[in-house]
Every structure is written in structure tokens, then in C-alpha cells.
mmCIF file of C-alpha atoms in Angstrom:
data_model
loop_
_atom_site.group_PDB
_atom_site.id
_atom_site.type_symbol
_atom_site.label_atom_id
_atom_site.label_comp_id
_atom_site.label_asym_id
_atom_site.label_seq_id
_atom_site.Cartn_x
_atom_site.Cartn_y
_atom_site.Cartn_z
ATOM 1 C CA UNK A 278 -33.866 -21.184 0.366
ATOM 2 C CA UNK A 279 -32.671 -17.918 0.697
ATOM 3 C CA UNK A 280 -31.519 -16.319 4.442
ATOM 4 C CA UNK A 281 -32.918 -12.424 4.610
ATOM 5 C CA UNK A 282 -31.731 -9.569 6.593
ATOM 6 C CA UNK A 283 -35.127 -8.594 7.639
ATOM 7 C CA UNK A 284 -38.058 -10.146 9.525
ATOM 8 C CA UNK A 285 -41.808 -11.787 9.899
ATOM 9 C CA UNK A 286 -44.037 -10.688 6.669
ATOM 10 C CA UNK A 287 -41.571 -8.837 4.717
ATOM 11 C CA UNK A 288 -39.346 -12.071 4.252
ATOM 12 C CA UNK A 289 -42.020 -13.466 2.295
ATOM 13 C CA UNK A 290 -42.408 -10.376 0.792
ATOM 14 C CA UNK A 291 -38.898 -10.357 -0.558
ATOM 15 C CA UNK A 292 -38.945 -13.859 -1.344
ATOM 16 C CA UNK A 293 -41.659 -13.023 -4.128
ATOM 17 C CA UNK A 294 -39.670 -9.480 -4.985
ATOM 18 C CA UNK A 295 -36.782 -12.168 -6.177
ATOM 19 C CA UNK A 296 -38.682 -13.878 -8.991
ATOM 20 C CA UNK A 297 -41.041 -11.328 -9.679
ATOM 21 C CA UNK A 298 -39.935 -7.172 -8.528
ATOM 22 C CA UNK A 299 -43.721 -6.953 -7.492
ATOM 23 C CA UNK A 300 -44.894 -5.410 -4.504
ATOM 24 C CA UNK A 301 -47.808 -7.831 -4.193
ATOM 25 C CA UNK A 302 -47.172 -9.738 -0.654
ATOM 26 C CA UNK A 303 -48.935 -13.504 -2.742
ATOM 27 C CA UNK A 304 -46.761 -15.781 -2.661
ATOM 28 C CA UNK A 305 -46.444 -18.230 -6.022
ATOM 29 C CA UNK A 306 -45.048 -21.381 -4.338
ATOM 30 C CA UNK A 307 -44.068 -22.484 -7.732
ATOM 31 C CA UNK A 308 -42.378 -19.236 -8.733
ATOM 32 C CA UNK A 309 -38.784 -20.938 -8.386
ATOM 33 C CA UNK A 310 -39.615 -23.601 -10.608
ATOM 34 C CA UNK A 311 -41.285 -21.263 -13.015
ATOM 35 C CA UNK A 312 -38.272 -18.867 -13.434
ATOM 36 C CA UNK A 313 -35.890 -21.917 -13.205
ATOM 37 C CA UNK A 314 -33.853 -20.080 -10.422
ATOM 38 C CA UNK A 315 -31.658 -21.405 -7.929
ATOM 39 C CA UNK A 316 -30.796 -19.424 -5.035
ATOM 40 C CA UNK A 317 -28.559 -21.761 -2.543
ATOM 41 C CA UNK A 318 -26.706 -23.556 -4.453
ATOM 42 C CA UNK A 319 -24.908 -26.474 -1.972
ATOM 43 C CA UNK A 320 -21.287 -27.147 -3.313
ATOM 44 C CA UNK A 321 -19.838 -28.493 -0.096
ATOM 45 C CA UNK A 322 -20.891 -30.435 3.108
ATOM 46 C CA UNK A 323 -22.202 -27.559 5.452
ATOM 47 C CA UNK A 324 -22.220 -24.744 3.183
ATOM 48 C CA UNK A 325 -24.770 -22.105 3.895
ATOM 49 C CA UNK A 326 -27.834 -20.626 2.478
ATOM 50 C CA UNK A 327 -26.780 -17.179 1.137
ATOM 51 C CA UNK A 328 -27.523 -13.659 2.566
ATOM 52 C CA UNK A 329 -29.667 -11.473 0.156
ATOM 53 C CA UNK A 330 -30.646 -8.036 1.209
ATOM 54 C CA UNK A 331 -33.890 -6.038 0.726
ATOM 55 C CA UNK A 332 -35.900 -5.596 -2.430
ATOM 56 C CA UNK A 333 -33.792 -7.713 -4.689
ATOM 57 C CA UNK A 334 -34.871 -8.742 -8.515
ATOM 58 C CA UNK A 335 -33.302 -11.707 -9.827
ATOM 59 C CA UNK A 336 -34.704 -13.110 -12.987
ATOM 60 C CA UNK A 337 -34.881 -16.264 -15.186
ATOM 61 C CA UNK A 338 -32.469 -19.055 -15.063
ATOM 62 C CA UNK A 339 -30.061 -17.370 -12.261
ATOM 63 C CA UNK A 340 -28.119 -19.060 -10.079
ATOM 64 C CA UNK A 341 -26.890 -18.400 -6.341
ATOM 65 C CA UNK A 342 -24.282 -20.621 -4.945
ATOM 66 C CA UNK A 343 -24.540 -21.202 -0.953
ATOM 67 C CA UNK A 344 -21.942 -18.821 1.108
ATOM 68 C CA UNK A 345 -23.074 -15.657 -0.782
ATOM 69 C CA UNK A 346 -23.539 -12.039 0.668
ATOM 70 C CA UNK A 347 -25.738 -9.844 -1.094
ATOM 71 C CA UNK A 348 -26.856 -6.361 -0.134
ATOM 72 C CA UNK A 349 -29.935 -4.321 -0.760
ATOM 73 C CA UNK A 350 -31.594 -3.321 -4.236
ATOM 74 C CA UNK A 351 -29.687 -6.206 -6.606
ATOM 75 C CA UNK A 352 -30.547 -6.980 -9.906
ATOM 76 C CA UNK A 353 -29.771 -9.512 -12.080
ATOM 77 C CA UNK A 354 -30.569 -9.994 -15.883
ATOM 78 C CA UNK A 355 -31.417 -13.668 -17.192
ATOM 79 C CA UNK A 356 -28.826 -16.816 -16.887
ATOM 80 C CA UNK A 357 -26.268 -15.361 -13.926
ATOM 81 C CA UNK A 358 -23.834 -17.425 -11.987
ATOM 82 C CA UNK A 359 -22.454 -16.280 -9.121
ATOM 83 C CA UNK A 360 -20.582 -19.169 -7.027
ATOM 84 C CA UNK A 361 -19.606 -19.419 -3.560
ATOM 85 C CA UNK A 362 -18.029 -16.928 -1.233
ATOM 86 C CA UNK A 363 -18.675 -13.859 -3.522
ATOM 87 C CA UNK A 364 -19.566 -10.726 -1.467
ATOM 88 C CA UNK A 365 -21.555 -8.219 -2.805
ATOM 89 C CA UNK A 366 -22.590 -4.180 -1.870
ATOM 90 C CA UNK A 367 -25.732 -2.690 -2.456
ATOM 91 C CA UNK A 368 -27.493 -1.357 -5.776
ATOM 92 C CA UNK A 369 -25.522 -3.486 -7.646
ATOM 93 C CA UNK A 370 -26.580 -5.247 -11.088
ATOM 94 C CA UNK A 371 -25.229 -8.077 -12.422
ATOM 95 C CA UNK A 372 -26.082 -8.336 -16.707
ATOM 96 C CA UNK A 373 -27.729 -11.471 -18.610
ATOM 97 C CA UNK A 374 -25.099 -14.153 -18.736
ATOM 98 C CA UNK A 375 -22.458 -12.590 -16.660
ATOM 99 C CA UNK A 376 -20.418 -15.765 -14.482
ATOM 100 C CA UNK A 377 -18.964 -14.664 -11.169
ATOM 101 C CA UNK A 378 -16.333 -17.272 -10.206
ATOM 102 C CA UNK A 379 -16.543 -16.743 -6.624
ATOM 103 C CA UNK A 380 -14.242 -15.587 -3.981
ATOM 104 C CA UNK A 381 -14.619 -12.283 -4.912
ATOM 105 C CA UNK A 382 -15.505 -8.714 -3.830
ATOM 106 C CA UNK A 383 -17.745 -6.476 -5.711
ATOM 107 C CA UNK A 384 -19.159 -3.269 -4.121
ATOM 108 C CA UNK A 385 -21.740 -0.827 -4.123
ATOM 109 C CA UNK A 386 -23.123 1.300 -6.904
ATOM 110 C CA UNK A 387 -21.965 -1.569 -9.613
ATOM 111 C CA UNK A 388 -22.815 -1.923 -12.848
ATOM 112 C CA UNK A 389 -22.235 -4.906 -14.309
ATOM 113 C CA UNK A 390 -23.204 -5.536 -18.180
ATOM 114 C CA UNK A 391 -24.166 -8.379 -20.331
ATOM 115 C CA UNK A 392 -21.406 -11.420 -20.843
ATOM 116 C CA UNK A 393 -18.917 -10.466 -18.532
ATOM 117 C CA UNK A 394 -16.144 -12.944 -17.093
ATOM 118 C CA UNK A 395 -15.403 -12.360 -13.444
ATOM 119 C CA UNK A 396 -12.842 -15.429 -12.294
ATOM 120 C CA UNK A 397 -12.281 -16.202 -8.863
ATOM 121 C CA UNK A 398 -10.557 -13.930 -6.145
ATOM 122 C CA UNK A 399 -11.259 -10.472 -7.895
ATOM 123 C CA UNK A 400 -12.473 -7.287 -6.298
ATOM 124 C CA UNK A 401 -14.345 -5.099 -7.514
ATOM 125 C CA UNK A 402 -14.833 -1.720 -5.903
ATOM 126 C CA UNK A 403 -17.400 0.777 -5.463
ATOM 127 C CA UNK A 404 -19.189 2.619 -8.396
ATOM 128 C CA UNK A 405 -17.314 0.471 -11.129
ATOM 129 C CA UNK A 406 -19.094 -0.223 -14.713
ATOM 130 C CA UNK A 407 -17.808 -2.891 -16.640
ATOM 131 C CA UNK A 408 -19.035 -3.147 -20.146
ATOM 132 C CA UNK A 409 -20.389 -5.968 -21.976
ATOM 133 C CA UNK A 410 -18.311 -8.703 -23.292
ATOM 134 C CA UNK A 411 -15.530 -7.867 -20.849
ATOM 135 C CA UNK A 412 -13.128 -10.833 -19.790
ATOM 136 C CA UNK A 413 -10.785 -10.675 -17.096
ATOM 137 C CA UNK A 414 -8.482 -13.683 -16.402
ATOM 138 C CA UNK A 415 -6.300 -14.925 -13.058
ATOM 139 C CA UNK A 416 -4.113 -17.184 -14.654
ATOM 140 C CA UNK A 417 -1.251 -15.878 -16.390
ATOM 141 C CA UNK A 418 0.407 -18.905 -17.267
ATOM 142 C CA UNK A 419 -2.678 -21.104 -17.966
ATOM 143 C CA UNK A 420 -2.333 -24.928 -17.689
ATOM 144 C CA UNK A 421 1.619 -24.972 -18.192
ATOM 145 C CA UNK A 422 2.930 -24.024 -14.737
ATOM 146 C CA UNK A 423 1.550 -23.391 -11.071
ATOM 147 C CA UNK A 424 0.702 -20.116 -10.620
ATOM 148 C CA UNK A 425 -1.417 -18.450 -7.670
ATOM 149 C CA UNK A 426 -4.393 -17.562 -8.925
ATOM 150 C CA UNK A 427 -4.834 -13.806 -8.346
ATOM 151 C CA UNK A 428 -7.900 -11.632 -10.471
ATOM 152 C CA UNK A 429 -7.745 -8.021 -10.953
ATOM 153 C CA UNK A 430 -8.311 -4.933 -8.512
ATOM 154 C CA UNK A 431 -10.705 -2.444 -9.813
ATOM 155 C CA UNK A 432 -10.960 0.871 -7.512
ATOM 156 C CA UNK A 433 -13.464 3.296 -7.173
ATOM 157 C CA UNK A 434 -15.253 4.483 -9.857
ATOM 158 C CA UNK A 435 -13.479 3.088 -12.805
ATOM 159 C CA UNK A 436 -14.720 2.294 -16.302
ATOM 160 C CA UNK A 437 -14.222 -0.827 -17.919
ATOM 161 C CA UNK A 438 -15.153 -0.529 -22.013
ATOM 162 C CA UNK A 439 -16.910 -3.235 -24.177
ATOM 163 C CA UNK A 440 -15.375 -6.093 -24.903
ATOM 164 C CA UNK A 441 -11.787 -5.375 -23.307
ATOM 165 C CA UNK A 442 -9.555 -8.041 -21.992
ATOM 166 C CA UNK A 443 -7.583 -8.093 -19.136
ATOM 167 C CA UNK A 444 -4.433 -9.948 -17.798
ATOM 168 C CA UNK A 445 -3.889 -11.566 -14.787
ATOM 169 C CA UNK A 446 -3.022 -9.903 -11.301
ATOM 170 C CA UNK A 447 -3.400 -6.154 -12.252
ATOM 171 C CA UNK A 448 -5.029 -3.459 -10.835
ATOM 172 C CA UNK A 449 -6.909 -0.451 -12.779
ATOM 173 C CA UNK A 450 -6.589 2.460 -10.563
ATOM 174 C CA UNK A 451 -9.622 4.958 -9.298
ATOM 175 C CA UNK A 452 -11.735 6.671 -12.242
ATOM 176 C CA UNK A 453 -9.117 4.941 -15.075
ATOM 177 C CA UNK A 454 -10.970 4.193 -18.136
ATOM 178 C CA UNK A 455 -10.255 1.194 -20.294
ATOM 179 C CA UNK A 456 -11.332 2.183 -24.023
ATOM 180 C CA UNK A 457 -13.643 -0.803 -25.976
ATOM 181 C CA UNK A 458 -11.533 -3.536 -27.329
ATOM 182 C CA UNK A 459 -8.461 -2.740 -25.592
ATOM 183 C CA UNK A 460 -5.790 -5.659 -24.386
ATOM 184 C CA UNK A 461 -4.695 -4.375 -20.885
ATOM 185 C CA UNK A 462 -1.347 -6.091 -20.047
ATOM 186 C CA UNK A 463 -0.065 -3.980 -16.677
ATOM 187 C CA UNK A 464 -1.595 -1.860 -14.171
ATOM 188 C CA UNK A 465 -3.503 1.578 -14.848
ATOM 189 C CA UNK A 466 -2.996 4.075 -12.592
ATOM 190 C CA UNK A 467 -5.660 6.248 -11.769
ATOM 191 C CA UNK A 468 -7.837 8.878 -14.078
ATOM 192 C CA UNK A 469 -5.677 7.637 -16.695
ATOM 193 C CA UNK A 470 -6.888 5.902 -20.133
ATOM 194 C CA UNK A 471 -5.615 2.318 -21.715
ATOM 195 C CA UNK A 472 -6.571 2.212 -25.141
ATOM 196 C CA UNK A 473 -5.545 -0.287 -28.120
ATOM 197 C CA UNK A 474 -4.064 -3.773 -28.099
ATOM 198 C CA UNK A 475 -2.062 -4.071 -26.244
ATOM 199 C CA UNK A 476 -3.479 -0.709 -24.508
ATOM 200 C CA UNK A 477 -1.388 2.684 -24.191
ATOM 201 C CA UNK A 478 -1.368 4.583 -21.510
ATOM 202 C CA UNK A 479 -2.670 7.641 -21.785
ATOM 203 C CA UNK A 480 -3.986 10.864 -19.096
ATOM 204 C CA UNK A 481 -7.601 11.187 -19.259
ATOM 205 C CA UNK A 482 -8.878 14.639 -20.604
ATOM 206 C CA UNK A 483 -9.419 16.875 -17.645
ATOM 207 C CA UNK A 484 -13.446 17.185 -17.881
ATOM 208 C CA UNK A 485 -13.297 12.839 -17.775
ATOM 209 C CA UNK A 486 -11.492 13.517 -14.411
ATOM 210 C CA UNK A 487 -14.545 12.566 -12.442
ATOM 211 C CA UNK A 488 -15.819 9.106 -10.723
ATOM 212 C CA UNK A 489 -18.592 7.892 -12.126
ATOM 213 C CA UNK A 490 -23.029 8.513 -11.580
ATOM 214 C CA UNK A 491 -24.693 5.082 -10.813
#
């Protein structure tokens, strides 16, 4: 079961805000098995029960590995993965079918879409949206030679378009936006724009000079 970072009543509270977003302080014993969600998922010998902060909504067929740090106000959509050692701010959503592959750092004030790839050891900063369908990789020689596995840096406030694709070990610089589709093969410095495959870079227009409002 889940570990909360508050006490007595409202942790039961909470733990019927997970399945449910209610208010109502009932508790449905059988509300895990009804949703199909799994929040503590062991993978090791001694792993721990994961951290979730107030008020959090996680719905249908989600599932929490053990060794996971969650903050206040998150929201999931329907079938999430998020595996061991992930970190994660506060007033963050995480979109239906999204896979986080642990090891990584996601902040505050993230907005996560629909079908996103996250692989392990990427980080995520504050205020980010990624767009649906996004895929980011770590591997950038898969399966032919050993390579350290390194995912992408995302600063502050960047946007990450629809169904864009990124290479391994790169990182997309504060309030950069990555146009839908694009193939983004090198770093983006910040307030710039990749667009096209593989992306150009291009300087953002000066009124899309600004971090983003989530």
C-alpha cells in the first residue's frame, strides 16, 4: 500500500482520493481491485512502498512501482506505468498510456499527454508539456554496441509537440519548442524552435519568448 506524507484520518482520506478524486472520507476496501490499480509495485528484495503526496487522482489500470516519490495534486489518465526510482514534483499529470521507465526526474507544473515514451534516467524539468505520441529514446546505438544509457534533459518550461521523436543523450534547452512530427537529432538551445525531420533550428518568434502557463 501506498506511504502518505500526511497523518491519522486524512491518510484514509487520500487513499480513497487515489481511485476515486472524491472528497467522501468511505472507504471502498475493494476500490483497488475495482480500478485494477497497483500502487507498490515490489521489483526487488526490500524495495519500498512509494511516497504519494496530497490529493492525488490516479485512475484505471495504473501502475506504481515501489521506490517512487510523488508530490501533491497528481493525476494520471487510464493504463500508466511508472517504475522504480522515478521522482516526481507537484501538479503534475501523467496521460492514458504514458510508460515512465524509471530512474528519472520529472518536476512540477508537468504536463504529460497521452502515449508518451519516457525511458529510464531522463529528467524532466519544471513546467514542461510534452505532447501526445512523443518518444524519446536513451540508446543511441541500440542492441549493437554498449552504450551508457543516458535519456534527454528537458529545462524549464519547454514544449515538446505531438508525436516528435527524440535521440539519445540531448538536452532541449528552457522555453525551446519542438514543432509536431519533428526528428530531433542534437541539442536545442533555449527559446529556440526544431522543426522537420530531421528538425532545423530555428529562433522562436519574439511574442513565443515566454515559459509556459500550467
Amino acid at each position: 500500500m501506498p506511504i502518505f506524507n500526511n497523518s491519522g484520518r486524512e491518510k484514509m482520506q487520500n487513499l480513497r482520493n487515489i481511485f476515486t478524486g472524491s472528497d467522501d472520507s468511505e472507504i471502498n476496501e475493494n476500490s483497488n481491485n475495482k480500478e485494477n490499480v497497483t500502487i507498490g509495485l515490489k521489483y526487488k528484495k526490500g524495495s519500498k512502498s512509494p511516497v504519494i503526496g496530497k490529493k492525488p487522482q490516479i485512475r484505471s489500470n495504473t501502475i506504481i512501482y515501489d521506490d517512487v516519490e510523488i508530490g501533491d495534486n497528481f493525476k494520471t489518465g487510464h493504463n500508466v506505468l511508472i517504475r522504480e526510482k522515478t521522482k516526481i514534483g507537484d501538479n503534475t499529470l501523467i496521460g492514458t498510456n504514458t510508460v515512465i521507465e524509471g530512474n528519472c526526474t520529472i518536476g512540477s507544473n508537468v504536463s504529460i499527454q497521452s502515449n508518451v515514451y519516457i525511458p529510464t534516467k531522463t529528467v524532466i524539468e519544471d513546467y514542461v508539456f510534452i505532447g501526445p505520441c512523443a518518444c524519446f529514446t536513451n540508446d543511441r546505438y541500440p542492441v549493437r554496441i554498449d552504450f551508457k544509457l543516458k535519456g534527454p534533459i528537458i529545462r524549464r518550461g519547454a514544449s515538446i509537440g505531438a508525436n516528435s521523436t527524440f535521440l539519445s543523450d540531448m538536452e532541449i534547452g528552457e522555453g525551446a519548442m519542438i514543432a509536431a512530427g519533428a526528428i530531433v537529432t542534437g541539442d536545442v538551445p533555449s527559446y529556440y524552435l526544431a522543426i522537420g525531420a530531421p528538425a532545423r533550428i530555428k529562433p522562436l518568434p519574439k511574442h513565443l519568448k515566454t515559459l509556459n502557463k500550467i
